[in-house]
CSV table of N, CA and C in Angstrom, one decimal:
chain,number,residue,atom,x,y,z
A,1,UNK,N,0.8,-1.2,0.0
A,1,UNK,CA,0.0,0.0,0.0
A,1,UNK,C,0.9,1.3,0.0
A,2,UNK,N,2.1,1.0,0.7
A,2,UNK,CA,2.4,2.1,1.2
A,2,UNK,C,3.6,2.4,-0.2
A,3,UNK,N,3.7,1.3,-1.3
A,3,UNK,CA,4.7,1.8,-2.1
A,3,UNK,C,4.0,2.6,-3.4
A,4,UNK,N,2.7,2.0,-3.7
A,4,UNK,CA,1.5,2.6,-4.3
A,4,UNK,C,1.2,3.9,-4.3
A,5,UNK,N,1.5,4.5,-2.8
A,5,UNK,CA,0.8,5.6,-2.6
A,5,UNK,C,1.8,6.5,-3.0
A,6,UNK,N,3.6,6.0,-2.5
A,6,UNK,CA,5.1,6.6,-3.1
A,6,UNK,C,4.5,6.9,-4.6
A,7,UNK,N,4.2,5.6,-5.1
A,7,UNK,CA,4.5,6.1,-7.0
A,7,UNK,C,3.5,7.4,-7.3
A,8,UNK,N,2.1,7.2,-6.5
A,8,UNK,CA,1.2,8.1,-6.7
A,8,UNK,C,1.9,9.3,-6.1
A,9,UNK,N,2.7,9.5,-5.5
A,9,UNK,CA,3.0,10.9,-5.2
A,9,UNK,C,3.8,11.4,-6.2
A,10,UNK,N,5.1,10.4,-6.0
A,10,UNK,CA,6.0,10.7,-7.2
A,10,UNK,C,5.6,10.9,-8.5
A,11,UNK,N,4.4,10.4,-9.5
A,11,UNK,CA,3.7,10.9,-10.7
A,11,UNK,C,3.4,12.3,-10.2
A,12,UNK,N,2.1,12.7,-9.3
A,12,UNK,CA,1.7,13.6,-9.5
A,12,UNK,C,3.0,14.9,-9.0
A,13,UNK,N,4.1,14.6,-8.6
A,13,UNK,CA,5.2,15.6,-8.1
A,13,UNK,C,5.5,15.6,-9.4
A,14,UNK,N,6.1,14.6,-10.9
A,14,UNK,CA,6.7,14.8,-12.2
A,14,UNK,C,5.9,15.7,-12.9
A,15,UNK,N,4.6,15.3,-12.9
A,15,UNK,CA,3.3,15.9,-13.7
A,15,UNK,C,3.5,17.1,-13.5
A,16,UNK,N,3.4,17.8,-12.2
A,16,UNK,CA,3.8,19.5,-11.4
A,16,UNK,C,4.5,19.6,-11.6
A,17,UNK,N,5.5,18.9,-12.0
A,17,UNK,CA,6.8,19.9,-12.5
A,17,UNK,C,7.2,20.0,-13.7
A,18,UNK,N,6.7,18.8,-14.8
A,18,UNK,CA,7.0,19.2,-16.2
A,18,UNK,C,6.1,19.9,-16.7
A,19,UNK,N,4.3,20.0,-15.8
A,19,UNK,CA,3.6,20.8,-16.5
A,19,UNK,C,4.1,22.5,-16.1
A,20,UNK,N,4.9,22.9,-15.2
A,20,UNK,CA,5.5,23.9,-14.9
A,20,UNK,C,6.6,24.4,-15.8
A,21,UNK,N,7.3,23.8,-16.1
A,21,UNK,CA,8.8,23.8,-16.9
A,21,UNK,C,7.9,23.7,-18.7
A,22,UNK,N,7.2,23.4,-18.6
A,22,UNK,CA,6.7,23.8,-20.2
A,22,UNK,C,5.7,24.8,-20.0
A,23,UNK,N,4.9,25.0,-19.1
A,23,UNK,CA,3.9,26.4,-19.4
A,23,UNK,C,5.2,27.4,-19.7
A,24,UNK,N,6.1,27.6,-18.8
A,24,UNK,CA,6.7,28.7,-18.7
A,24,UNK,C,8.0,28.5,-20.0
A,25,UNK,N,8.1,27.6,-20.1
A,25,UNK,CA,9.1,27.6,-21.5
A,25,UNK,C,8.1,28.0,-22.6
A,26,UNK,N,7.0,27.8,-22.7
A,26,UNK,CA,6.3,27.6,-23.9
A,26,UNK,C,5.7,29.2,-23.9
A,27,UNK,N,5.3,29.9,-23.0
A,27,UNK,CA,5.1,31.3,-22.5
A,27,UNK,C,6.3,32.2,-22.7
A,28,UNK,N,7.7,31.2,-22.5
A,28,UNK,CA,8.5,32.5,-22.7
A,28,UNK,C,9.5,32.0,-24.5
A,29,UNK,N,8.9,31.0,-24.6
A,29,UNK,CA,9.5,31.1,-26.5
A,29,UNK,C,8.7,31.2,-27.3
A,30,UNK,N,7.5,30.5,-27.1
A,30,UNK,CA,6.6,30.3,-28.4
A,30,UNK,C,6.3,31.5,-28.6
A,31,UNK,N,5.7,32.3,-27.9
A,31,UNK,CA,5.3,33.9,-28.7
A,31,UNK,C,6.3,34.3,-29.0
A,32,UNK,N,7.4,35.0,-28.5
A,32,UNK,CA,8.6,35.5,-29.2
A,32,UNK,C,8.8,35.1,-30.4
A,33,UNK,N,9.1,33.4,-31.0
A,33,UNK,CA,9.5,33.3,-31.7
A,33,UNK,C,8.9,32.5,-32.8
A,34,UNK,N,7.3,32.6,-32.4
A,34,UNK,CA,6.1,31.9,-33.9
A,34,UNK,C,5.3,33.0,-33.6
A,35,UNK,N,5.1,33.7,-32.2
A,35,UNK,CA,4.0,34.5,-32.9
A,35,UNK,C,2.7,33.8,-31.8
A,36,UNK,N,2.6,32.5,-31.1
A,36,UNK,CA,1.9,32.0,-31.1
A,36,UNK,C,1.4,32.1,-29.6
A,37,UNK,N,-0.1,32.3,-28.9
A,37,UNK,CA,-0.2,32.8,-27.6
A,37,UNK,C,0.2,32.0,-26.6
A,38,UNK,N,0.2,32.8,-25.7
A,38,UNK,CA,0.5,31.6,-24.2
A,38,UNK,C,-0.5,31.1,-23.7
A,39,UNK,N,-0.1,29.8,-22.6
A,39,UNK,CA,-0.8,29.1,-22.3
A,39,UNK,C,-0.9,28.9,-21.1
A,40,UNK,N,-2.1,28.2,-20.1
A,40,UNK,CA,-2.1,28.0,-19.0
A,40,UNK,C,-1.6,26.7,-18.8
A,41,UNK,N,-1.4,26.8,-16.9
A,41,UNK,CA,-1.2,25.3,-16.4
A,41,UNK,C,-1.4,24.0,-16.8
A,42,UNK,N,-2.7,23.9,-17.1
A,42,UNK,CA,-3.9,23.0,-17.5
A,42,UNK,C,-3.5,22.5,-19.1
A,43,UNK,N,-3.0,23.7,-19.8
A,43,UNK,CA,-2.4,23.1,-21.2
A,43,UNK,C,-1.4,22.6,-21.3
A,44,UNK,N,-0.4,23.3,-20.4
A,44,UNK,CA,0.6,22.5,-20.5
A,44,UNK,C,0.8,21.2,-19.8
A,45,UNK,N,-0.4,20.9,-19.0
A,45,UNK,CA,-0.3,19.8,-18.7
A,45,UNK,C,-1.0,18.6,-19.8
A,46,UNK,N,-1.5,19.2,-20.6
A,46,UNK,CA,-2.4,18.3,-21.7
A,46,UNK,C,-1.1,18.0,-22.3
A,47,UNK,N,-0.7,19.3,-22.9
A,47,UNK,CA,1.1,19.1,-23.5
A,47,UNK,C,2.1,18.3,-23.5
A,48,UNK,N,2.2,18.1,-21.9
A,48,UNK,CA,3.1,16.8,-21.1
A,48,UNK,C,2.8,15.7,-21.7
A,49,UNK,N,1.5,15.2,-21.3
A,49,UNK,CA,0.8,14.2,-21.5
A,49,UNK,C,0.5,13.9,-23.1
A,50,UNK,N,0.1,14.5,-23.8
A,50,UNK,CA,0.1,14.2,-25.6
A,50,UNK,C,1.5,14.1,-26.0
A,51,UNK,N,2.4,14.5,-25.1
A,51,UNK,CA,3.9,14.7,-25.7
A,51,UNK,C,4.9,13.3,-25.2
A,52,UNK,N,3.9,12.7,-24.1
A,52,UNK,CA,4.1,11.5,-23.5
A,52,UNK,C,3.6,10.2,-24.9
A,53,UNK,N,2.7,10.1,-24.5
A,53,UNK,CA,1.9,9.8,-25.9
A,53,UNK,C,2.1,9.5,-27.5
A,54,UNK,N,2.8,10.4,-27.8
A,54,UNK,CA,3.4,10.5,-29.1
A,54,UNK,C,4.7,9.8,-29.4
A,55,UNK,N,5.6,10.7,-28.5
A,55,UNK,CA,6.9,10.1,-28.1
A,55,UNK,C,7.6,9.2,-27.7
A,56,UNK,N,7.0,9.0,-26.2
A,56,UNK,CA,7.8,7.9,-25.6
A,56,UNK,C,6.7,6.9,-25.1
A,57,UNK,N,5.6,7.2,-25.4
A,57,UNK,CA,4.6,5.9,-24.8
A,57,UNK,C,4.2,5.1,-23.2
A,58,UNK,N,3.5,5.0,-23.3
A,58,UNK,CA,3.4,4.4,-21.4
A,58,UNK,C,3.9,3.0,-21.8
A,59,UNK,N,5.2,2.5,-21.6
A,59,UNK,CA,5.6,1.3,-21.5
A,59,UNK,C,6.8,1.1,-20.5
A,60,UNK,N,6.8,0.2,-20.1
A,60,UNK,CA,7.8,-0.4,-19.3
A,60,UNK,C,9.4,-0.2,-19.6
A,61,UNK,N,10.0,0.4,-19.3
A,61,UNK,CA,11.3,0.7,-20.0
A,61,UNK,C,12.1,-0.6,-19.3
A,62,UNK,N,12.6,-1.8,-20.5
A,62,UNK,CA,13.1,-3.0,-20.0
A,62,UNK,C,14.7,-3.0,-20.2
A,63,UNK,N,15.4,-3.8,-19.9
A,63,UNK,CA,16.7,-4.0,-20.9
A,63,UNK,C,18.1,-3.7,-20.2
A,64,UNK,N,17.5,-3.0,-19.0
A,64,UNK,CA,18.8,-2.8,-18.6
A,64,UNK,C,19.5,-1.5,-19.1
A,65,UNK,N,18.8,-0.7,-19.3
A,65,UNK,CA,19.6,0.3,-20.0
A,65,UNK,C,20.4,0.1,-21.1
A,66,UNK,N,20.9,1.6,-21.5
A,66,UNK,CA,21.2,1.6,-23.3
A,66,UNK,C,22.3,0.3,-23.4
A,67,UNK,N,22.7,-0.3,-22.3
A,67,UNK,CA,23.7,-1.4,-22.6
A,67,UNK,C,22.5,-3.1,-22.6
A,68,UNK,N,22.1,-2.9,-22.1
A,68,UNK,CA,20.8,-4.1,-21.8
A,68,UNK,C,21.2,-5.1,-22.9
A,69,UNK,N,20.9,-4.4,-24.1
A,69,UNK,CA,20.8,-5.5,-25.6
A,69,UNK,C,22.0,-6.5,-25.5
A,70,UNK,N,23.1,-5.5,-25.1
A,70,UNK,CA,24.6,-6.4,-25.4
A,70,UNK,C,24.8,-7.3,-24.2
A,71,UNK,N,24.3,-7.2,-22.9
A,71,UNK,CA,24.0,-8.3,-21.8
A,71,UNK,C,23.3,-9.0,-21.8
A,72,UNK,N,22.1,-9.2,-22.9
A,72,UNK,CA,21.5,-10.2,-23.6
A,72,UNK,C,21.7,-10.8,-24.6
A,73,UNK,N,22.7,-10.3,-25.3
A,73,UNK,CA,22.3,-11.1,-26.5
A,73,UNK,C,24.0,-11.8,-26.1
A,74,UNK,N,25.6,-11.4,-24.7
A,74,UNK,CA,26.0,-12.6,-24.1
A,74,UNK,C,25.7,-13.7,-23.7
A,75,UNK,N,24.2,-13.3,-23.1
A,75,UNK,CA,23.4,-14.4,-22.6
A,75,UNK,C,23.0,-15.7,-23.0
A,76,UNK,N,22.6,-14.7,-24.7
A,76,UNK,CA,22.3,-15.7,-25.9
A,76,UNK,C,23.3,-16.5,-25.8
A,77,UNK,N,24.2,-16.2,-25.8
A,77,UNK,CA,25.5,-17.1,-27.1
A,77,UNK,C,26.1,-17.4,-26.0
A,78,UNK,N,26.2,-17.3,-24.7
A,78,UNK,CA,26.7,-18.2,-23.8
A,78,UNK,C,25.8,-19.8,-23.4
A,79,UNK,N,24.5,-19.2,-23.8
A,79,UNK,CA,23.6,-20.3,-23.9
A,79,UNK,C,23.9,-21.3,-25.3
A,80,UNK,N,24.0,-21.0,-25.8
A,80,UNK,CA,24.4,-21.6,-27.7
A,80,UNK,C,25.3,-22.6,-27.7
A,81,UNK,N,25.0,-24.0,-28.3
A,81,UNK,CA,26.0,-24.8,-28.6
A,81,UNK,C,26.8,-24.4,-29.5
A,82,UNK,N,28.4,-24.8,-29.9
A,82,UNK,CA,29.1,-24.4,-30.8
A,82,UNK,C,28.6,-24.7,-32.2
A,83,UNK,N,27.2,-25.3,-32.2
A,83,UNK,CA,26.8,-25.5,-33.7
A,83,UNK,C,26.1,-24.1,-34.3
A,84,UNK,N,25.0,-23.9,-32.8
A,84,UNK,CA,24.3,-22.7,-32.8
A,84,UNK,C,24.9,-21.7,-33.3
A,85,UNK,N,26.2,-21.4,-32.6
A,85,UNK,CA,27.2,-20.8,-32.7
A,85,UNK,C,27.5,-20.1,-34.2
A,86,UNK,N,28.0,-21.2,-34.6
A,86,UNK,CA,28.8,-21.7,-36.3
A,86,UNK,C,27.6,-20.9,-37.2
A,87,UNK,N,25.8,-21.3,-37.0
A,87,UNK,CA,24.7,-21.5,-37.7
A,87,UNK,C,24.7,-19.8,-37.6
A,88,UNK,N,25.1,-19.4,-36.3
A,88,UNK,CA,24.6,-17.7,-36.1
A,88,UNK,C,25.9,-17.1,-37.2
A,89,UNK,N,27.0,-17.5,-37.3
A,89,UNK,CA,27.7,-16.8,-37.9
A,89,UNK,C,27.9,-16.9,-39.3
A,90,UNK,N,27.5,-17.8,-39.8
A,90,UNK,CA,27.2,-17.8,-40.9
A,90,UNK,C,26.0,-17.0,-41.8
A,91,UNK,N,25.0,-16.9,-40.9
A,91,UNK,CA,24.2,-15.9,-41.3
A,91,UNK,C,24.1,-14.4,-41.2
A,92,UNK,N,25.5,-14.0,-40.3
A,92,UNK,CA,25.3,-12.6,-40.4
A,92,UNK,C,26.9,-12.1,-41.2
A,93,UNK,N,27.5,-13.1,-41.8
A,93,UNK,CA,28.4,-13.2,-42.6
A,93,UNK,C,28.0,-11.9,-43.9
A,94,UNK,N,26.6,-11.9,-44.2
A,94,UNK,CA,26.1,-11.6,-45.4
A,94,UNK,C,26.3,-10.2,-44.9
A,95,UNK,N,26.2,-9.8,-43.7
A,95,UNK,CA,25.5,-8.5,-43.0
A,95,UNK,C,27.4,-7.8,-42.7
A,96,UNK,N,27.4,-6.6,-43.3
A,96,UNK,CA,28.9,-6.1,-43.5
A,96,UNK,C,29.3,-5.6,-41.8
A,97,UNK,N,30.1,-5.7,-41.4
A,97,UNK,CA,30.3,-5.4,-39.8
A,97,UNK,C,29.8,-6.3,-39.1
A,98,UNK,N,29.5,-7.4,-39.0
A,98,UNK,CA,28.2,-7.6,-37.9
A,98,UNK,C,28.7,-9.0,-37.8
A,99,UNK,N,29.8,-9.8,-37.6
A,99,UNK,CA,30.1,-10.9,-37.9
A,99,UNK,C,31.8,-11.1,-37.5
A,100,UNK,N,31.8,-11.9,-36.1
A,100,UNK,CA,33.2,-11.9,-35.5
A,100,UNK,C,33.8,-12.3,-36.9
A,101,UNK,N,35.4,-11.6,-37.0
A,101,UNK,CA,36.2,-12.0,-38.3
A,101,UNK,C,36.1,-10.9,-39.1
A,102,UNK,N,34.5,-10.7,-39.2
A,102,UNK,CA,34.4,-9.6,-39.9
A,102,UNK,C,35.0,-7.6,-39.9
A,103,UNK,N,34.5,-6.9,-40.9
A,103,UNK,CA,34.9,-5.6,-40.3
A,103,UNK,C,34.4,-4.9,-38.9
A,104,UNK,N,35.2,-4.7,-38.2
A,104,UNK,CA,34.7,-3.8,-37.2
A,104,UNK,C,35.2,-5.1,-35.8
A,105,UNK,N,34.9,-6.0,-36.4
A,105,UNK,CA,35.6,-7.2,-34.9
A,105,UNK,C,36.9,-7.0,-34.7
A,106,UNK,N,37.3,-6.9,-33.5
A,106,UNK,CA,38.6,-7.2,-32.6
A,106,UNK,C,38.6,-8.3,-32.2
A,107,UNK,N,39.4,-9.1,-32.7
A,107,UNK,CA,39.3,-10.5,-32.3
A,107,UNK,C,40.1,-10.3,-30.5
A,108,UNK,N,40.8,-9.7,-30.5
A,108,UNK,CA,41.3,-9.4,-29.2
A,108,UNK,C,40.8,-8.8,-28.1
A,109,UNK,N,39.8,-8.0,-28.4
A,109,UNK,CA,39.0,-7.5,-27.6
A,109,UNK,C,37.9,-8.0,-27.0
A,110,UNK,N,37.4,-9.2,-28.4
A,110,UNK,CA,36.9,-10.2,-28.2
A,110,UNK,C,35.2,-9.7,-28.6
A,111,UNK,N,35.2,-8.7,-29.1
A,111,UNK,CA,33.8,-7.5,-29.0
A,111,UNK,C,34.5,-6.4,-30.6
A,112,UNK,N,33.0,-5.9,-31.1
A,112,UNK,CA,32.9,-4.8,-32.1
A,112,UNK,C,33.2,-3.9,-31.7
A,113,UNK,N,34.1,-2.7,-32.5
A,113,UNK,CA,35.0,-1.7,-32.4
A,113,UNK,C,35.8,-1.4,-32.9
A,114,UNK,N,36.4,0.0,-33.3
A,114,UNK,CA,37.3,0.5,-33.5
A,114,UNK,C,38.9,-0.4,-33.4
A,115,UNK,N,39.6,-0.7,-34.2
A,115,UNK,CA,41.0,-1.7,-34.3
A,115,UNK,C,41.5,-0.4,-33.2
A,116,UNK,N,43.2,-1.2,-32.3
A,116,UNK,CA,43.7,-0.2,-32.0
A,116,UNK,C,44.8,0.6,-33.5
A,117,UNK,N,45.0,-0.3,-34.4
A,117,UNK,CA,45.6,0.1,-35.4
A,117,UNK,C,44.8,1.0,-36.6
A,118,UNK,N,43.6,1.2,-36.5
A,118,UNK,CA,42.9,2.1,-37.2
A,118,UNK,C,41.5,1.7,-37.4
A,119,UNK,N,40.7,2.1,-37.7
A,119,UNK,CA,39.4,2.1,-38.1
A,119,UNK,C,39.0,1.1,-39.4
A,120,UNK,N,38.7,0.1,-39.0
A,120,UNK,CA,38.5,-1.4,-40.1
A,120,UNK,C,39.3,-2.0,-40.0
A,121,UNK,N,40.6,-2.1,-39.6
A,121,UNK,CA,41.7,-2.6,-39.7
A,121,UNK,C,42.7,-2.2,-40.8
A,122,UNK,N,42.7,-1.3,-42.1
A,122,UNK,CA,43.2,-0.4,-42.8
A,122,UNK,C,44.3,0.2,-42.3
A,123,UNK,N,44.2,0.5,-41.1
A,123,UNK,CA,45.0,1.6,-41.0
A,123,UNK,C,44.6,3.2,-41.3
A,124,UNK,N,43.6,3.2,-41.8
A,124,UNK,CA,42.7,4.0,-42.0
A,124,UNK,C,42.0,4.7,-40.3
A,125,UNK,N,41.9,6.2,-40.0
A,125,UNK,CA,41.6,6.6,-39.0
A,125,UNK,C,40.8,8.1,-39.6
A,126,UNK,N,39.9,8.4,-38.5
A,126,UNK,CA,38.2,9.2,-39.4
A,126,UNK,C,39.4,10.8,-39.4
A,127,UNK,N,38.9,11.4,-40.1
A,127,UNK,CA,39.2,13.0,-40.8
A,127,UNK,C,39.6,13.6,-39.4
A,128,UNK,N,38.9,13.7,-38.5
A,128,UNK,CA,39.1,14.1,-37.0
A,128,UNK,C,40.5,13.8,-36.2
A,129,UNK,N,41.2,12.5,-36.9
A,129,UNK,CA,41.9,12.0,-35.9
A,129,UNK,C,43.7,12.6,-37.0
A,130,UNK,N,43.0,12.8,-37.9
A,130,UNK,CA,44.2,13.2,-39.0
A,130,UNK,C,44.7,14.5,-39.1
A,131,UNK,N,43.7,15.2,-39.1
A,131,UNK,CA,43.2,16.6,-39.0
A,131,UNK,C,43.3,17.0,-40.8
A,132,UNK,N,43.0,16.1,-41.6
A,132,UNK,CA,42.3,16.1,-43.2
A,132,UNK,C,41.3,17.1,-42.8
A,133,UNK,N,40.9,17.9,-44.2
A,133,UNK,CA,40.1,18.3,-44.3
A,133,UNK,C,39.9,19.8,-43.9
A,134,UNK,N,41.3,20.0,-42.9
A,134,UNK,CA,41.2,21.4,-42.0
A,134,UNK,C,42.0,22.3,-43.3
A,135,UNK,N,41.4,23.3,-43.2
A,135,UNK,CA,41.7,25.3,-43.9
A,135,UNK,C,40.8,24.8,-45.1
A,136,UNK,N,40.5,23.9,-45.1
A,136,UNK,CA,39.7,23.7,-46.2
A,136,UNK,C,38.7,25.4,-46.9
């Protein structure tokens, strides 16, 4: 009960404060810079919420964070017989990057990335790292 009532507070404390932080952003840009009138509390709370809606959706955010995929899909292939194995890599053989051996693998690192000897394994390193391209 008593963690129920936590989330219910904590929603209605997020709701009060993003519908706050957008009345007054939207009050102090939108007219200046379209022309377009300001708004009350009440809209920008509609705002929040359609902006919820549109964008990010009411769903369960799962995965473990932006790393999640790559601690699952260890998971996978620590589960995987060496056939499974053999069967997965041959199919992504087709797929450019995406395939231990392939471009972008570090066989030493054991993981996809950047070679320490350049970018592909070339020897090749991006415009940035050369300083190509500069007085251009």
């Amino acid at each position: 009960m008593f963690k129920v009532l936590k989330i219910i507070v904590l929603v209605a404390l997020a709701l009060t404060v993003f519908g706050f932080l957008t009345e007054h952003l939207w009050n102090w840009l939108m007219p200046a810079i379209f022309g377009l009138k300001t708004i009350t509390f009440v809209q920008a709370l509609g705002l929040v919420v359609l902006s919820k809606i549109l964008l990010g959706g009411f769903h369960k955010h799962a995965g473990g964070g932006p790393r999640g995929w790559k601690r699952e899909m260890g998971e996978r292939w620590a589960r995987m017989t060496p056939e499974e194995r053999e069967k997965f890599r041959e199919g992504m053989k087709g797929r450019r990057g995406c395939w231990p051996g392939g471009e972008g693998w570090d066989a030493r690192r054991g993981g996809w990335g950047p070679r320490p000897e350049g970018w592909g394994g070339r020897g090749e390193t991006p415009a940035t790292e050369t300083n190509r391209g500069e007085g251009i």
